[in-house]
GROMACS .gro file of C-alpha atoms in nm:
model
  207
    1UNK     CA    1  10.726   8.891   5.253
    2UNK     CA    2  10.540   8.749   4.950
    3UNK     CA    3  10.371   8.997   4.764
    4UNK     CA    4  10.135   9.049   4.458
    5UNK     CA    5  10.046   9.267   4.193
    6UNK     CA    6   9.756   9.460   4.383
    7UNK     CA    7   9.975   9.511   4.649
    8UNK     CA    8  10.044   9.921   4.727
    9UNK     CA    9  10.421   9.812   4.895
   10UNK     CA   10  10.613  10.184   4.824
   11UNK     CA   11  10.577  10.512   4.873
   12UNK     CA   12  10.542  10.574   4.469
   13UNK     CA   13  10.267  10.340   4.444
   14UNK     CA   14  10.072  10.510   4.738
   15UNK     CA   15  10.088  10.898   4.598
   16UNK     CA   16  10.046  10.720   4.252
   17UNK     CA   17   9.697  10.576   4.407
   18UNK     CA   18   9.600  10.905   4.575
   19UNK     CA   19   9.778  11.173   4.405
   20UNK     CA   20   9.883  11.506   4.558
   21UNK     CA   21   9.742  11.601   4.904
   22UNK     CA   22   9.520  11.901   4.873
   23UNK     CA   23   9.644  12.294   4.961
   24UNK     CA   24   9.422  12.298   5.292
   25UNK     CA   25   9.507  11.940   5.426
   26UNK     CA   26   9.839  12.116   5.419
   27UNK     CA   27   9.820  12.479   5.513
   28UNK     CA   28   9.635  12.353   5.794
   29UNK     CA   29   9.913  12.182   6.009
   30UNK     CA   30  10.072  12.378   6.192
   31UNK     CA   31  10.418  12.274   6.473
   32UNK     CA   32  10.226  12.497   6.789
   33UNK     CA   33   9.880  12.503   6.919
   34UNK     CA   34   9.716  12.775   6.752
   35UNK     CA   35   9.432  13.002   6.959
   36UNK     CA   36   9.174  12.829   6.668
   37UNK     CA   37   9.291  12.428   6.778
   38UNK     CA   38   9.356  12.545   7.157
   39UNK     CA   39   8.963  12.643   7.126
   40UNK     CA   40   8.913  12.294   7.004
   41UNK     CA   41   9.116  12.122   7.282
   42UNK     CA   42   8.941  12.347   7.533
   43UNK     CA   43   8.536  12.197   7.378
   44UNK     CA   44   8.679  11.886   7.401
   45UNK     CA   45   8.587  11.621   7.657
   46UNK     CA   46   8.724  11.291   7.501
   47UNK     CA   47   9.052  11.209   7.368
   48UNK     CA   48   9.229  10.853   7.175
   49UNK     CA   49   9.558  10.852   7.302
   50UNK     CA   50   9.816  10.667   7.117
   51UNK     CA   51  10.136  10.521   7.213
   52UNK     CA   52  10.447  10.269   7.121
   53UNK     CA   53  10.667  10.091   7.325
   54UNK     CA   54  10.850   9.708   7.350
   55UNK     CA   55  10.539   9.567   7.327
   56UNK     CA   56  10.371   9.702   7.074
   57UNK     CA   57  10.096   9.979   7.002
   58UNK     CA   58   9.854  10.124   7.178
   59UNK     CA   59   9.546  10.321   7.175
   60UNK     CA   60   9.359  10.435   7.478
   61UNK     CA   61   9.069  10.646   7.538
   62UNK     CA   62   9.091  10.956   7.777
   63UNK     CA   63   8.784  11.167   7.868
   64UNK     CA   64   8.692  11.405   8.202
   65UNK     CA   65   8.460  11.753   8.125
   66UNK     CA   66   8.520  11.980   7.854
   67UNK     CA   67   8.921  12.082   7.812
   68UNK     CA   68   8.986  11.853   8.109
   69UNK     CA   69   9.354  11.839   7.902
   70UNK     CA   70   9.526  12.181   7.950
   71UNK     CA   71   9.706  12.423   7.740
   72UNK     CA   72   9.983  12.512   7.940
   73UNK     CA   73  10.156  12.752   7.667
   74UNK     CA   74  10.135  12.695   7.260
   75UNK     CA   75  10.375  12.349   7.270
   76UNK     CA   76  10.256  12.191   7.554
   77UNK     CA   77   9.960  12.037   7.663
   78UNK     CA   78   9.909  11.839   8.028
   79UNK     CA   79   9.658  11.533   8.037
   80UNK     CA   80   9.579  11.412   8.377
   81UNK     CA   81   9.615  11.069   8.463
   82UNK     CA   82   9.304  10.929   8.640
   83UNK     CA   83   9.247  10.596   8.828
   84UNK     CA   84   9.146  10.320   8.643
   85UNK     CA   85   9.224   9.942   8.584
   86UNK     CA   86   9.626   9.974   8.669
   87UNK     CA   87   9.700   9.816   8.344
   88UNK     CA   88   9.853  10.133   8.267
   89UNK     CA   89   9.953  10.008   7.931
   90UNK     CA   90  10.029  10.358   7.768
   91UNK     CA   91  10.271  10.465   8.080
   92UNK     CA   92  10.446  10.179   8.045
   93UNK     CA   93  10.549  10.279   7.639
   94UNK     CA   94  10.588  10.663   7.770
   95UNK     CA   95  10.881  10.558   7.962
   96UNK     CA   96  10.998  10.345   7.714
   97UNK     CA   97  10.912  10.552   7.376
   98UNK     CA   98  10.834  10.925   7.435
   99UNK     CA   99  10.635  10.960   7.087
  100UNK     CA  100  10.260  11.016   7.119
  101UNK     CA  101   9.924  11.101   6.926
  102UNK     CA  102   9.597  11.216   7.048
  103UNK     CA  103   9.296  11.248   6.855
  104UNK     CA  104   9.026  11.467   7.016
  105UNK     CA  105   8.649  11.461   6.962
  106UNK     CA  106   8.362  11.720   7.041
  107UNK     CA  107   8.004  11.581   7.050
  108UNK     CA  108   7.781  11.723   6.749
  109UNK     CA  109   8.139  11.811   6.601
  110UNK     CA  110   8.226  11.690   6.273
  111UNK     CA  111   8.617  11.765   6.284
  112UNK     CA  112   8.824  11.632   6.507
  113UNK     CA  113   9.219  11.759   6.576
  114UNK     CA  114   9.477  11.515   6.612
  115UNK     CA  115   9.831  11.613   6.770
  116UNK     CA  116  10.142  11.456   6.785
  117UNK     CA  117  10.416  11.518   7.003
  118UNK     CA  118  10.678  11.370   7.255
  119UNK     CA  119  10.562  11.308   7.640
  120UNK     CA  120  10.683  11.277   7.963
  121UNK     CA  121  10.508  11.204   8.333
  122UNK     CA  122  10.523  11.366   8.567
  123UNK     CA  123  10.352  11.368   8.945
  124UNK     CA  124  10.458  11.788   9.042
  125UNK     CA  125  10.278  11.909   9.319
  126UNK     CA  126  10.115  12.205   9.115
  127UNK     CA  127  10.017  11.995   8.846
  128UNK     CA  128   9.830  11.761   9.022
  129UNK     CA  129   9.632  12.017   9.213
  130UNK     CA  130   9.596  12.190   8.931
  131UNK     CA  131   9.418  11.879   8.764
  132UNK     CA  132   9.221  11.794   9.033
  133UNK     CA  133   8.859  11.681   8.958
  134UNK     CA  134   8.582  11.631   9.289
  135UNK     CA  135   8.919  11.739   9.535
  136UNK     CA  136   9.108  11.455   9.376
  137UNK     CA  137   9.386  11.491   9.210
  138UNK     CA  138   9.542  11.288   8.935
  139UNK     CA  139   9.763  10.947   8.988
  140UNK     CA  140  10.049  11.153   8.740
  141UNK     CA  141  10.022  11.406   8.498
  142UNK     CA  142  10.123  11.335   8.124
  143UNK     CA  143  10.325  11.655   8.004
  144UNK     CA  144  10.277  11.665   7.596
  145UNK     CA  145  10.542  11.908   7.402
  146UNK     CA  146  10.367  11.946   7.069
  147UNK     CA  147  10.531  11.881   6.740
  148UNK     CA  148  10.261  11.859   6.496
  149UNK     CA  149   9.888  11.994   6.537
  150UNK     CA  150   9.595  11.977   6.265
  151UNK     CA  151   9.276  11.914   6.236
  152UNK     CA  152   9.108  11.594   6.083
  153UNK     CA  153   8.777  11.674   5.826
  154UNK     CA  154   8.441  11.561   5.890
  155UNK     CA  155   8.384  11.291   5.657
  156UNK     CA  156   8.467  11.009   5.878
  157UNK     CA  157   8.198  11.158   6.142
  158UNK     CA  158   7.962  11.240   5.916
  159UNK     CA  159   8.013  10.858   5.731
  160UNK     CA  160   7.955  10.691   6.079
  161UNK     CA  161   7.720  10.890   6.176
  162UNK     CA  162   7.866  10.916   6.513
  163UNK     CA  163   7.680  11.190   6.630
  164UNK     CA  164   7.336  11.090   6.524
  165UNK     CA  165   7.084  11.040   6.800
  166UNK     CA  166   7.053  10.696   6.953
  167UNK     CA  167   6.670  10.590   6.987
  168UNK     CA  168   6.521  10.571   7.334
  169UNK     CA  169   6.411  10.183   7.264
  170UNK     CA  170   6.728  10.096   7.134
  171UNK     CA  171   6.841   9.757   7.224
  172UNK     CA  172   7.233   9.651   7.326
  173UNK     CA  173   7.362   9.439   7.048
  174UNK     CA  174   7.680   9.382   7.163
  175UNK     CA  175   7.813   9.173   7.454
  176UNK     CA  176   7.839   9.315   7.794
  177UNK     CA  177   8.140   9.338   7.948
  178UNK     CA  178   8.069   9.025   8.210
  179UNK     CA  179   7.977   8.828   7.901
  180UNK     CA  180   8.312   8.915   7.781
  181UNK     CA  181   8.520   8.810   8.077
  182UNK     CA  182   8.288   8.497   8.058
  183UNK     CA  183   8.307   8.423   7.734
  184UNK     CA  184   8.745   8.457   7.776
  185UNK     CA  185   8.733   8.228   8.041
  186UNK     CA  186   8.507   7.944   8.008
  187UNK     CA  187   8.250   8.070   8.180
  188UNK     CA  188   8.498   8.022   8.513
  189UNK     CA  189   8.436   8.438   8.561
  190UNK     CA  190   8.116   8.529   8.694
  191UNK     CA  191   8.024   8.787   8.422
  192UNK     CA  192   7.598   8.804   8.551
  193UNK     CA  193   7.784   8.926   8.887
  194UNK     CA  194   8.004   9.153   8.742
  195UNK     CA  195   7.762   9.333   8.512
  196UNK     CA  196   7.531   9.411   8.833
  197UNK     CA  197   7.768   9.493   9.064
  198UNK     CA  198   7.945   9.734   8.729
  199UNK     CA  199   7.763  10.035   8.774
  200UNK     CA  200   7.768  10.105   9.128
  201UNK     CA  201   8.138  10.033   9.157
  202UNK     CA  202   8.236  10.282   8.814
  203UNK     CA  203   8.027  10.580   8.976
  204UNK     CA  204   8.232  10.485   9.328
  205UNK     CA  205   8.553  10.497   9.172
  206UNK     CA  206   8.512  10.751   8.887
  207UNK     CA  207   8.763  10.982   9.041
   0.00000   0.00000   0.00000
């Protein structure tokens, strides 16, 4: 790998760059889900789950109601495993690579908590009832023995403004996702049908 002299390629470069980590970045992780983070994971409704397997890296987004993933004791956590496209693209590195991360966000929240951990899936009776949502339960469960737990500072919310209110008259300046799928495939994908017929079909198959 060529490299050059701006390049940070070692670990002595990087703390020379940053220098030592402060006391509360530190003090702050903890290896079980303390009452304060479990309160966090409970306020929660959304969730970045990240994964590795033989093809790579991945990072997908989870969200149901408020602590819609459960504390089952202070090193595990269970995340339900809803319908959705069947790409299941994080599954598929579970089985292969247990290692996981989740980052969770609350709304008007500036910290978030990010866990790591080691997961397994699981479709148990209990915990599928358990994790029901409108009388239907999860496809599996993901079970989630903790490792590492702490929580993230505010900056990066408060720098994106995340949280900010979105005006009423805002227009969409991104693509839709039909324009997407048209775009990918030479307009051969009807994406003006697929954006109609979008809504109607997500609130149908929500659960």
């Amino acid at each position: 790998m060529t490299t050059t002299p701006h390049a940070i390629d070692t670990v002595t470069k990087l703390e020379a760059l940053f220098g030592q980590a402060g006391e509360a970045s530190l003090k702050k992780e903890v290896a079980y889900l303390h009452p304060a983070y479990q309160a966090l994971i409970a306020a929660s409704p959304f969730a970045v789950l990240a994964t590795t397997g033989p093809g790579g890296l991945d990072a997908s987004p989870r969200g149901d109601p408020p602590g819609f993933v459960a504390v089952q004791d202070e090193k595990t956590l269970l995340m339900p495993e809803r319908r959705g496209n069947n790409r299941i693209d994080s599954l598929r590195n579970i089985v292969a690579d247990p290692r996981v991360a989740l980052l969770f966000l609350i709304p008007g929240v500036g910290e978030t908590l990010r866990v790591n951990g080691r997961a397994h899936i699981t479709v148990e009776p209990a915990l599928l009832e358990r994790l029901a949502m409108d009388g239907k339960p999860p496809q599996c469960v993901i079970r989630i023995t903790v490792d590492t737990v702490f929580f993230q500072c505010a900056r990066a919310i408060q720098r994106s403004k995340l949280w900010a209110p979105v005006p009423a008259d805002a227009k969409r300046e991104v693509p839709t996702p039909g324009a997407i799928l048209s775009a990918l495939t030479a307009s051969e994908f009807d994406g003006e049908t697929y954006d109609r017929e979008l809504p109607a079909r997500q609130r149908a198959t929500l659960y």
